[in-house]
Coordinates of C-alpha atoms in Angstrom, one line a residue:
M1 CA 23.9 -9.7 -24.6
V2 CA 27.1 -8.4 -26.2
S3 CA 29.3 -6.0 -24.4
E4 CA 31.5 -3.3 -25.7
T5 CA 34.5 -5.7 -25.8
A6 CA 32.4 -8.3 -27.8
Q7 CA 31.8 -10.4 -24.7
T8 CA 28.6 -12.5 -24.8
F9 CA 26.5 -13.0 -21.7
S10 CA 23.6 -15.5 -21.5
R11 CA 20.7 -14.7 -19.4
V12 CA 20.4 -16.7 -16.2
R13 CA 17.3 -18.9 -16.0
S14 CA 15.5 -19.9 -12.8
D15 CA 12.5 -22.1 -12.0
F16 CA 9.3 -20.2 -11.4
Q17 CA 6.3 -21.6 -9.5
N18 CA 3.1 -19.5 -9.5
T19 CA 1.6 -19.6 -6.0
S20 CA -0.8 -16.6 -6.4
D21 CA -3.9 -18.7 -7.0
R22 CA -5.3 -17.7 -3.6
F23 CA -5.4 -14.1 -4.6
V24 CA -7.6 -14.8 -7.7
F25 CA -11.3 -14.4 -7.4
T26 CA -13.0 -17.5 -8.8
A27 CA -16.6 -16.2 -8.2
V28 CA -18.4 -13.0 -8.7
R29 CA -16.9 -10.5 -6.3
N30 CA -19.2 -9.0 -3.7
S31 CA -18.2 -5.3 -3.2
F32 CA -21.0 -4.5 -0.7
P33 CA -19.2 -5.6 2.6
Q34 CA -17.2 -3.0 4.3
Y35 CA -13.7 -3.3 5.8
A36 CA -14.9 -3.6 9.4
Q37 CA -15.2 -7.4 9.3
L38 CA -11.8 -7.7 7.7
Y39 CA -10.3 -5.5 10.5
F40 CA -12.1 -7.5 13.2
T41 CA -10.8 -10.8 11.8
R42 CA -7.3 -9.5 11.6
L43 CA -7.5 -8.3 15.2
E44 CA -8.6 -11.7 16.3
I45 CA -5.7 -13.4 14.6
M46 CA -3.0 -10.9 15.5
R47 CA -4.1 -10.2 19.1
G48 CA -2.2 -13.1 20.6
R49 CA 1.1 -12.3 18.7
V50 CA 0.9 -8.6 19.6
R51 CA 0.2 -9.5 23.3
E52 CA 3.3 -11.6 23.4
Q53 CA 5.4 -8.8 22.0
A54 CA 3.9 -6.4 24.6
L55 CA 4.7 -8.7 27.5
Q56 CA 8.3 -9.1 26.3
K57 CA 8.7 -5.4 26.0
W58 CA 6.9 -4.1 29.1
G59 CA 6.7 -7.1 31.4
R60 CA 3.8 -8.7 33.1
D61 CA 3.3 -6.1 35.9
I62 CA 1.2 -3.8 33.6
P63 CA -2.3 -5.2 33.1
I64 CA -3.8 -5.6 29.7
R65 CA -7.3 -4.1 29.5
T66 CA -10.1 -3.9 26.9
L67 CA -11.5 -0.5 26.2
S68 CA -14.5 -1.2 28.3
E69 CA -12.3 -2.0 31.3
L70 CA -10.3 1.2 31.3
T71 CA -10.0 3.2 34.5
K72 CA -8.8 6.8 34.5
D73 CA -5.1 7.3 35.3
E74 CA -4.4 3.5 35.6
P75 CA -1.3 2.5 33.6
C76 CA -2.3 -0.3 31.3
I77 CA -1.9 -1.9 27.9
I78 CA -4.7 -1.9 25.2
I79 CA -4.6 -3.9 22.0
G80 CA -6.6 -3.0 18.9
T81 CA -6.7 -1.8 15.4
A82 CA -5.3 1.7 14.5
Y83 CA -7.6 4.0 12.6
K84 CA -6.7 7.4 11.1
E85 CA -9.4 10.0 10.8
M86 CA -8.2 12.1 7.9
E87 CA -10.0 15.2 6.9
L88 CA -8.6 15.2 3.4
K89 CA -9.4 11.6 2.6
P90 CA -11.9 11.3 -0.4
S91 CA -15.4 10.0 0.5
V92 CA -18.3 8.7 -1.6
L93 CA -20.5 11.5 -0.5
K94 CA -18.0 14.1 -1.8
D95 CA -17.8 12.2 -5.1
L96 CA -21.6 12.3 -5.4
S97 CA -21.5 16.1 -5.0
E98 CA -20.3 16.3 -8.6
N99 CA -23.7 15.3 -9.8
L100 CA -25.3 17.9 -7.5
D101 CA -23.5 20.8 -9.1
I102 CA -21.3 21.2 -6.0
A103 CA -17.6 21.8 -6.3
T104 CA -15.8 18.5 -5.9
Q105 CA -12.8 17.9 -3.7
P106 CA -9.5 18.5 -5.6
I107 CA -7.1 15.7 -6.3
L108 CA -4.3 16.0 -3.8
P109 CA -0.8 14.5 -3.8
R110 CA -1.3 13.2 -0.2
Y111 CA -4.3 12.9 2.1
A112 CA -2.5 13.1 5.4
G113 CA -2.8 16.4 7.2
D114 CA -1.8 18.2 10.4
H115 CA -5.3 17.9 11.8
D116 CA -5.7 14.2 11.5
T117 CA -6.8 12.1 14.5
L118 CA -5.5 8.7 15.5
L119 CA -7.8 6.2 17.2
L120 CA -7.6 2.7 18.4
E121 CA -10.7 0.5 18.0
E122 CA -11.7 -3.0 18.9
E123 CA -14.8 -5.0 18.5
T124 CA -17.1 -2.7 20.4
Q125 CA -15.4 0.6 21.1
R126 CA -12.8 3.1 20.0
I127 CA -10.7 5.7 21.8
V128 CA -8.6 8.7 20.7
L129 CA -4.8 8.4 21.0
V130 CA -2.7 11.3 22.1
G131 CA 0.8 11.7 23.5
N132 CA 4.0 9.9 22.6
I133 CA 3.1 8.4 19.2
D134 CA 4.0 9.6 15.7
M135 CA 0.9 9.5 13.6
R136 CA 3.1 9.4 10.4
E137 CA 4.4 5.9 11.5
I138 CA 0.9 4.4 11.9
V139 CA -1.5 3.4 9.1
T140 CA -5.2 2.4 9.3
G141 CA -5.7 -1.3 9.8
V142 CA -2.5 -2.3 11.6
T143 CA -2.9 -4.2 14.9
V144 CA -0.9 -2.4 17.7
A145 CA -0.4 -2.6 21.4
I146 CA -0.5 0.8 23.3
M147 CA 0.8 1.4 26.8
G148 CA -0.4 4.4 28.7
T149 CA -3.3 5.8 30.7
E150 CA -6.8 7.2 30.1
N151 CA -7.1 10.9 30.9
E152 CA -10.1 13.0 32.1
D153 CA -11.2 13.8 28.6
G154 CA -11.6 10.1 27.7
E155 CA -8.4 10.1 25.6
F156 CA -5.7 7.5 25.9
V157 CA -2.3 9.2 26.6
V158 CA 0.3 7.0 24.9
K159 CA 3.7 6.4 26.6
D160 CA 4.9 3.6 24.2
H161 CA 3.6 1.2 21.6
C162 CA 4.7 -2.0 19.8
F163 CA 3.6 -4.1 16.9
A164 CA 3.5 -7.9 16.3
G165 CA 7.0 -8.0 14.7
M166 CA 8.1 -10.3 11.9
P167 CA 6.3 -13.6 11.7
P168 CA 8.4 -16.9 11.6
Q169 CA 10.1 -17.1 8.3
P170 CA 10.2 -20.3 6.3
E171 CA 13.5 -21.8 5.3
Y172 CA 14.4 -21.3 1.6
P173 CA 17.0 -23.2 -0.4
T174 CA 20.4 -21.7 -0.8
I175 CA 21.0 -20.1 -4.2
N176 CA 24.5 -20.7 -5.5
T177 CA 24.2 -18.4 -8.5
D178 CA 23.2 -14.7 -8.2
C179 CA 19.9 -13.9 -9.8
Y180 CA 17.6 -10.8 -9.5
I181 CA 14.0 -9.8 -10.0
A182 CA 13.4 -6.4 -11.6
F183 CA 10.4 -4.3 -10.5
L184 CA 9.0 -1.8 -13.0
S185 CA 6.4 0.8 -12.0
G186 CA 5.3 4.4 -12.6
L187 CA 5.7 4.6 -16.4
N188 CA 2.6 6.8 -16.6
L189 CA 2.1 6.0 -20.2
G190 CA -0.5 8.0 -22.1
G191 CA 0.0 11.0 -19.8
D192 CA 1.6 14.4 -20.1
V193 CA 4.7 13.6 -18.0
S194 CA 5.8 10.2 -19.4
S195 CA 9.4 10.3 -20.4
L196 CA 10.2 8.2 -23.5
A197 CA 13.9 8.8 -23.2
T198 CA 13.9 7.3 -19.7
L199 CA 11.8 4.4 -20.8
D200 CA 14.1 3.6 -23.7
L201 CA 17.1 3.7 -21.4
C202 CA 15.3 1.2 -19.0
I203 CA 14.4 -1.2 -21.8
E204 CA 18.0 -1.1 -23.2
S205 CA 19.4 -1.7 -19.7
L206 CA 17.1 -4.7 -19.0
T207 CA 17.8 -6.2 -22.4
G208 CA 21.6 -5.7 -22.2
Q209 CA 21.8 -3.1 -25.0
F210 CA 23.3 -0.4 -22.8
G211 CA 26.1 -0.1 -20.2
T212 CA 29.5 -1.5 -19.6
A213 CA 30.4 -5.1 -19.5
V214 CA 30.0 -5.2 -15.8
Q215 CA 26.5 -3.7 -16.0
Q216 CA 25.5 -6.0 -18.9
K217 CA 26.7 -9.0 -16.9
K218 CA 24.6 -8.0 -13.9
M219 CA 21.5 -7.4 -16.1
S220 CA 22.0 -10.9 -17.6
K221 CA 21.2 -12.2 -14.1
V222 CA 17.7 -10.6 -14.1
T223 CA 15.5 -13.7 -14.3
A224 CA 12.0 -12.1 -13.9
L225 CA 10.3 -8.8 -14.4
V226 CA 7.4 -7.7 -12.2
L227 CA 5.1 -4.9 -13.5
A228 CA 4.2 -3.3 -10.2
G229 CA 1.6 -0.8 -11.4
N230 CA 1.0 2.8 -12.3
H231 CA 1.9 2.2 -15.9
I232 CA -1.2 3.9 -17.4
A233 CA -1.7 7.6 -16.7
P234 CA -5.0 8.3 -14.9
V235 CA -7.8 9.8 -16.8
K236 CA -8.5 13.4 -15.8
R237 CA -12.1 14.2 -15.2
D238 CA -13.6 17.5 -16.2
T239 CA -14.9 18.9 -12.9
D240 CA -15.6 22.4 -14.1
V241 CA -19.2 22.8 -13.1
S242 CA -19.4 26.3 -14.7
D243 CA -19.4 24.6 -18.1
Q244 CA -21.6 21.6 -17.9
K245 CA -21.2 19.2 -20.8
T246 CA -23.4 16.4 -22.1
R247 CA -21.9 13.0 -21.4
Y248 CA -21.7 12.0 -25.0
L249 CA -19.5 15.0 -25.7
T250 CA -16.8 13.7 -23.4
R251 CA -16.7 10.1 -24.8
H252 CA -13.2 10.7 -26.1
S253 CA -11.8 11.6 -22.7
S254 CA -10.4 8.1 -22.2
A255 CA -8.3 8.3 -25.3
G256 CA -5.2 8.8 -23.2
S257 CA -5.7 5.5 -21.4
I258 CA -6.1 3.7 -24.8
D259 CA -2.8 5.3 -26.0
G260 CA -1.2 4.2 -22.7
M261 CA -2.3 0.6 -23.2
Q262 CA -0.9 0.6 -26.8
A263 CA 2.4 2.0 -25.5
L264 CA 2.6 -0.6 -22.8
D265 CA 2.0 -3.3 -25.3
G266 CA 5.0 -2.0 -27.3
V267 CA 7.2 -1.9 -24.2
L268 CA 6.4 -5.5 -23.4
M269 CA 7.0 -6.6 -26.9
Q270 CA 10.4 -5.1 -26.9
L271 CA 11.3 -6.8 -23.6
V272 CA 10.1 -10.2 -24.9
V273 CA 11.7 -10.0 -28.4
R274 CA 15.1 -8.7 -27.4

């Protein structure tokens, strides 16, 4: 890297150890099981940690109950897995409606709506949550402790809630030299909204071809680049049921994704060569 005042910066190097082997599927993946078993296993592992956080926050005077032990109007704590019932969430049945000449669900920028319902479930039951809880702060699958009471309608009126908190953090060695990891996402290559000017600016910045001496020196300390996703534009499906087309007539509909892969190869080549 050469700055505007002819200063030369060498890229900082760091040791890299790949520890992602546990995320690689070594056998044929079975896609038939549902998420229920995953949620139950997570609840079994996290229940003790969430219980400790609940006791620290609310004390030991409030009993911890299972859903089958709930008594109306009794203040208590329940622990389970949060589940969001979202009306706008895509479903397999709605996807199959395309083959039945039924108008399909439009692609939405977000699937959360004002009429969603938040529930708490455990191994055997689930209950609707109402009251002092912001649904926008909760996602499906998180283990949570809820403090409140059950009302006459069978709903659990929330007064407060808490999560497991941060797990114990391992000790890492002290780094004497500054180094950074760059994350790159959302290039949307092959689509209609990809910006080549912005992409060129990003490449030139990462490779030290752009910016002041201070900026180039900082970029020289980027030791790794992570491609975080959304680099290829999604293929748009033709869902106009009023003009049915034979499948072989739409065989070129994926050309955008091919162009996107070729563009991504060009981007990676520039990053490696420079």
